[in-house]
Short mmCIF file of C-alpha atoms and ligand atoms in Angstrom, two decimals:
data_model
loop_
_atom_site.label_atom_id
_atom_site.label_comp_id
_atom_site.label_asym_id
_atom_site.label_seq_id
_atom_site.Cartn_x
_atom_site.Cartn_y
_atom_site.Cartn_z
CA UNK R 1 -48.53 -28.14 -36.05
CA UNK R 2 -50.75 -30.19 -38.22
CA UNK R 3 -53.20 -30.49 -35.62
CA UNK R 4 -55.08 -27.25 -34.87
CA UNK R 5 -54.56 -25.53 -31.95
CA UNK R 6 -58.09 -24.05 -31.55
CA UNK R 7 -59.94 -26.21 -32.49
CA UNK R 8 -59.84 -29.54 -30.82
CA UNK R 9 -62.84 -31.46 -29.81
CA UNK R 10 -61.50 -34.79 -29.11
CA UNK R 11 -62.62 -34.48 -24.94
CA UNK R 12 -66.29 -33.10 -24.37
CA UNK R 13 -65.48 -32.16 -20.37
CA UNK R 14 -62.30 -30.00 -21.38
CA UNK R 15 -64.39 -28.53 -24.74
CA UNK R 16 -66.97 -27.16 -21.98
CA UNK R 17 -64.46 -26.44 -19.10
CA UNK R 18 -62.63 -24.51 -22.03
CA UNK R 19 -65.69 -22.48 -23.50
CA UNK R 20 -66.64 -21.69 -19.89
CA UNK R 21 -63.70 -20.07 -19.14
CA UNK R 22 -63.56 -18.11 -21.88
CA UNK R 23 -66.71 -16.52 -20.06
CA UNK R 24 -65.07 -16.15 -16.78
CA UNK R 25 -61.94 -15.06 -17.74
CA UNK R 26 -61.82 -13.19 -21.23
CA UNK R 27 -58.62 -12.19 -21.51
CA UNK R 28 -57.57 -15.45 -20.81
CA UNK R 29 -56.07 -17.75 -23.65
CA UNK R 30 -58.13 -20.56 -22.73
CA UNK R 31 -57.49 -23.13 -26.23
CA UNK R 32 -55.09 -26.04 -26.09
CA UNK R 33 -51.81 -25.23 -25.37
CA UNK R 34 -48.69 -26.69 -27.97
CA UNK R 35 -45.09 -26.86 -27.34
CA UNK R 36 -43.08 -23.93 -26.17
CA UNK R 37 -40.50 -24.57 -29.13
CA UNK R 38 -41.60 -26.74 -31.85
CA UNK R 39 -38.20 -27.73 -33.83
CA UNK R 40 -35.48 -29.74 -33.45
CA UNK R 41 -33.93 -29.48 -30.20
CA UNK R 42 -32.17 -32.34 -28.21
CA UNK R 43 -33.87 -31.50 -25.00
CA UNK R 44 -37.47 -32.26 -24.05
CA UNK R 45 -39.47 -31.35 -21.17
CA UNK R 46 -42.97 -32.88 -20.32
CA UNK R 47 -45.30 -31.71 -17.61
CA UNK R 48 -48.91 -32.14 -16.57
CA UNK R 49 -51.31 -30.00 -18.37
CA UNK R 50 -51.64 -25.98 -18.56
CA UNK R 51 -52.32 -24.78 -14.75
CA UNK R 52 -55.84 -22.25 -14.59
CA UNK R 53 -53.95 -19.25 -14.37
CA UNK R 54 -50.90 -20.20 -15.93
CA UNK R 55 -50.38 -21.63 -18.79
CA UNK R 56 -54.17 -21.04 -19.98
CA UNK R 57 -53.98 -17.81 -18.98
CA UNK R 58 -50.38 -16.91 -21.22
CA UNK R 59 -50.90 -19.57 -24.00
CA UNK R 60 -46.77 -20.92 -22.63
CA UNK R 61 -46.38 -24.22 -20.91
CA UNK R 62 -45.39 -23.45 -17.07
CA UNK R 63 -45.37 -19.75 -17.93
CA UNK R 64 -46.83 -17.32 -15.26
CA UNK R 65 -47.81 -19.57 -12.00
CA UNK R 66 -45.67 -21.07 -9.23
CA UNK R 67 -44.89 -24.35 -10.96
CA UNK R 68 -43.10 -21.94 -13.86
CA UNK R 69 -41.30 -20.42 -11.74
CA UNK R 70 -39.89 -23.14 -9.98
CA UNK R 71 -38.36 -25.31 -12.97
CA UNK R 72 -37.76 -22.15 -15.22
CA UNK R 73 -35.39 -20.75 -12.09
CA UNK R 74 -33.50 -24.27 -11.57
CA UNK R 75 -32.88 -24.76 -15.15
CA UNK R 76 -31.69 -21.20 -15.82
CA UNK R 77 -29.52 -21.42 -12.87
CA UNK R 78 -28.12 -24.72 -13.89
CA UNK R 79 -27.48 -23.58 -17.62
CA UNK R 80 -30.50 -24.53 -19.28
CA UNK R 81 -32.14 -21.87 -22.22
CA UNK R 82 -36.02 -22.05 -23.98
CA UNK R 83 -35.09 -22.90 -26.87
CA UNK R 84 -36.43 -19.34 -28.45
CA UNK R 85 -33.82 -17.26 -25.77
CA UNK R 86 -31.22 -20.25 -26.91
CA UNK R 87 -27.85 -19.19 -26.16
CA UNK R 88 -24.47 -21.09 -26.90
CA UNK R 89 -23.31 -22.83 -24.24
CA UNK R 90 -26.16 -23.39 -22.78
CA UNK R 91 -28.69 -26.64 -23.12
CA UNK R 92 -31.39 -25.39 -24.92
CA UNK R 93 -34.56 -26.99 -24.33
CA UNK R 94 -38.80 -27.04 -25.18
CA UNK R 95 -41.14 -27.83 -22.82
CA UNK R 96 -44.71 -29.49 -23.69
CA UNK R 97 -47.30 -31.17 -21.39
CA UNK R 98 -48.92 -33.80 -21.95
CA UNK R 99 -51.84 -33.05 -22.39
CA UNK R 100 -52.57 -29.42 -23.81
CA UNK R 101 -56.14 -27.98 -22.66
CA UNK R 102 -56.35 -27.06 -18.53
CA UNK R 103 -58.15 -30.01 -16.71
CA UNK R 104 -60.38 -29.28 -13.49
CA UNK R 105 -58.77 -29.60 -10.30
CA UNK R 106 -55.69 -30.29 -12.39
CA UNK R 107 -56.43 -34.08 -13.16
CA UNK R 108 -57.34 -35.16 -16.61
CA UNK R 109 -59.10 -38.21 -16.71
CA UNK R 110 -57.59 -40.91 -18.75
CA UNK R 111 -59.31 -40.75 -21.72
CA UNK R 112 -58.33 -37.34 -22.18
CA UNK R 113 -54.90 -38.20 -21.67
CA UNK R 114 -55.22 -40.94 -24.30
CA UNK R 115 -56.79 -38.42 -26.49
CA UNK R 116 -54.11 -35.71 -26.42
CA UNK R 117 -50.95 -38.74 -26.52
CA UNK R 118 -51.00 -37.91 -30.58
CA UNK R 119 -50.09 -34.16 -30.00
CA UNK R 120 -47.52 -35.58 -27.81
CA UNK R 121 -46.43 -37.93 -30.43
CA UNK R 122 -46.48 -35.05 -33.41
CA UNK R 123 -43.99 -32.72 -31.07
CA UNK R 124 -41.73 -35.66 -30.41
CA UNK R 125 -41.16 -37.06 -34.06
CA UNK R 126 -40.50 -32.85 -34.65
CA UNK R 127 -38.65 -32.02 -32.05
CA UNK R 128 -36.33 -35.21 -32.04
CA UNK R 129 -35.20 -34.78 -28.69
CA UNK R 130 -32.09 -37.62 -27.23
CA UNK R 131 -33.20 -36.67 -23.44
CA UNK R 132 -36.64 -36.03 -22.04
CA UNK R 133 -37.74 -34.98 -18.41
CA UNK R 134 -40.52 -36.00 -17.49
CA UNK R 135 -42.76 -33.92 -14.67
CA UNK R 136 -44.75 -36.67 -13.17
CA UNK R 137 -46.54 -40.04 -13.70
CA UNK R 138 -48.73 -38.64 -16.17
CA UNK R 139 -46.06 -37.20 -18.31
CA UNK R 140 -43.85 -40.13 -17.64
CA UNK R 141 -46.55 -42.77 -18.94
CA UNK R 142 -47.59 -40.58 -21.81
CA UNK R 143 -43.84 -39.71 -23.21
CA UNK R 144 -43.14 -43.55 -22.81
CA UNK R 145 -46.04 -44.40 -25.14
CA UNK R 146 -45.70 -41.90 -27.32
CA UNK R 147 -42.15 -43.08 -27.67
CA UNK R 148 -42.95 -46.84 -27.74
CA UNK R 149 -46.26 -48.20 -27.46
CA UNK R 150 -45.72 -51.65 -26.22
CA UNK R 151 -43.40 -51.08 -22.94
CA UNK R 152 -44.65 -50.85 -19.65
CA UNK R 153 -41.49 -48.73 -17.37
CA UNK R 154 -42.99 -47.65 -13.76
CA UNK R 155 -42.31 -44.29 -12.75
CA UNK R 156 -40.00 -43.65 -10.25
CA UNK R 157 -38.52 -40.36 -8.98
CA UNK R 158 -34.71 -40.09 -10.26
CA UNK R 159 -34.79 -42.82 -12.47
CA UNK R 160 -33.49 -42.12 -16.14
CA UNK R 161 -33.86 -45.24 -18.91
CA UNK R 162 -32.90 -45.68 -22.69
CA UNK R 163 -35.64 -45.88 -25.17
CA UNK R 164 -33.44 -46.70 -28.27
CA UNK R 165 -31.52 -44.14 -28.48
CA UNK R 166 -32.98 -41.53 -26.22
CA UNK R 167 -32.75 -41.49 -22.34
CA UNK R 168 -35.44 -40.89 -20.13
CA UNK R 169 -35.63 -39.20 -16.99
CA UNK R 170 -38.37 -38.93 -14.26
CA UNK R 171 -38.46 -36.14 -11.73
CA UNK R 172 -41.77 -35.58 -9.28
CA UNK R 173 -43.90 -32.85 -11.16
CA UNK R 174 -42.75 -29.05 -9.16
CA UNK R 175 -46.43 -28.47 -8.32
CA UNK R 176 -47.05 -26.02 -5.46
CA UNK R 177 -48.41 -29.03 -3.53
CA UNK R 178 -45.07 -31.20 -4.07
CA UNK R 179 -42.71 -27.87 -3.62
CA UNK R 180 -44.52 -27.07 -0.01
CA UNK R 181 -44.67 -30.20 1.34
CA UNK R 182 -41.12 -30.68 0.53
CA UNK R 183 -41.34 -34.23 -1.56
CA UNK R 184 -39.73 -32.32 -4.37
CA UNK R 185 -36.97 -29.86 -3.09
CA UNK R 186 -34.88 -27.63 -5.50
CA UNK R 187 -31.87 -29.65 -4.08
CA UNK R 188 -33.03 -33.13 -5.84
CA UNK R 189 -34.47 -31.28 -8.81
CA UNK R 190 -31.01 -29.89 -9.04
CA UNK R 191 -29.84 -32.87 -8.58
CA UNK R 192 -31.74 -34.50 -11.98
CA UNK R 193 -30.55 -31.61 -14.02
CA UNK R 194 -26.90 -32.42 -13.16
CA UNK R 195 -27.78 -36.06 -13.87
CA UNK R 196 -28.73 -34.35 -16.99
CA UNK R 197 -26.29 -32.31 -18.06
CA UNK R 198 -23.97 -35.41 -17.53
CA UNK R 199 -25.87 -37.25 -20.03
CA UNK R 200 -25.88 -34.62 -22.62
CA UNK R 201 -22.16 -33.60 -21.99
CA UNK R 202 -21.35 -37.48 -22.81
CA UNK R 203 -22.81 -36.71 -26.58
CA UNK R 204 -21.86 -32.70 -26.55
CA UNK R 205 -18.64 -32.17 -24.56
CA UNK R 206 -18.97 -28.75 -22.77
N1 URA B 301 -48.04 -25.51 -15.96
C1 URA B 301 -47.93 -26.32 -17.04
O1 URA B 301 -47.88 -25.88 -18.18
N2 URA B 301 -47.85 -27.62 -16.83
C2 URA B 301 -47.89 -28.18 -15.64
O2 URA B 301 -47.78 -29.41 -15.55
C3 URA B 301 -48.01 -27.33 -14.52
C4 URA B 301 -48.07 -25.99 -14.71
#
């Protein structure tokens, strides 16, 4: 990516938060993390931002804590591939967040957010993807700009729309919060990802 992965200073709080870290936990990636897939691919996923012990820990968007787990075992169930294991007949898909370095308590503030929405942007015009799924308001509100910057769409969990050509969906982020008290369920994830794989099978018959 044109933009450095290491060396980003655009938010002071997540510079420190980052730099600390490293401290606590050496062996820990702890630097902004990109795209998992970074080419052409007509599948998009967008979450939050890299949990503690997850994705700053491995470096891998929702790789290695609960959150992971949950959408990586619904989407490999329901035929879905990372787009570096792709495999024919399945959708193959990357997976980003919206903003890339690991925000205390999980909650970037919104100049941060504003601040990473041009990594965002970059993977998007690369990745061209027709469908994104978005993990959350954040996501939702950040993959809208970054597609157009003068709509306003509200988030709302199950709702897919068309920007030009690409379609939109919105699914409640599968946080270990969301997941236990049961406002996101694997049932109505599943039920997105068929929504999905109807869309995509409309463009690329199965
Ligand atoms: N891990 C990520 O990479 N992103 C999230 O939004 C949550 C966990």
């Amino acid at each position: 990516m044109e933009v450095s992965d290491n060396d980003c200073v655009d938010c002071e709080r997540l510079v420190t938060v980052r730099k600390e870290n490293s401290i606590k936990f050496p062996t820990y990636y702890n630097r902004p993390v990109l795209s998992d897939g970074y080419e052409k691919t007509n599948f998009l996923i967008v979450g939050l931002a890299p949990g503690l012990h997850g994705a700053n820990a491995t470096g891998l968007p929702f790789d290695g804590d609960f959150a992971g787990r949950f959408l990586k075992q619904c989407l490999e169930e329901n035929g879905f591939r990372l787009h570096r294991e792709r495999k024919s007949g399945a959708i193959n898909y990357c997976i980003t967040n919206a903003v890339k370095c690991f925000p205390p308590e999980n909650r970037p503030l919104q100049s941060e957010i504003n601040n990473c929405l041009r990594y965002l942007k970059k993977e998007i015009s690369v990745i061209q993807p027709n469908f994104i799924l978005c993990l959350g308001a954040v996501a939702h509100n950040s993959v809208v700009r970054a597609c157009k910057e003068d709509i306003i769409v509200k988030f709302q969990h199950g709702n897919s729309f068309r920007i030009g050509q690409r379609i939109i969906f919105d699914s409640y982020h599968p946080s270990k919060r969301n997941i236990s008290t049961k406002r996101l369920t694997p049932e109505m994830f599943i039920i997105i990802l068929k929504k999905i794989i109807k869309e995509i099978e409309k463009v690329i018959p199965a």
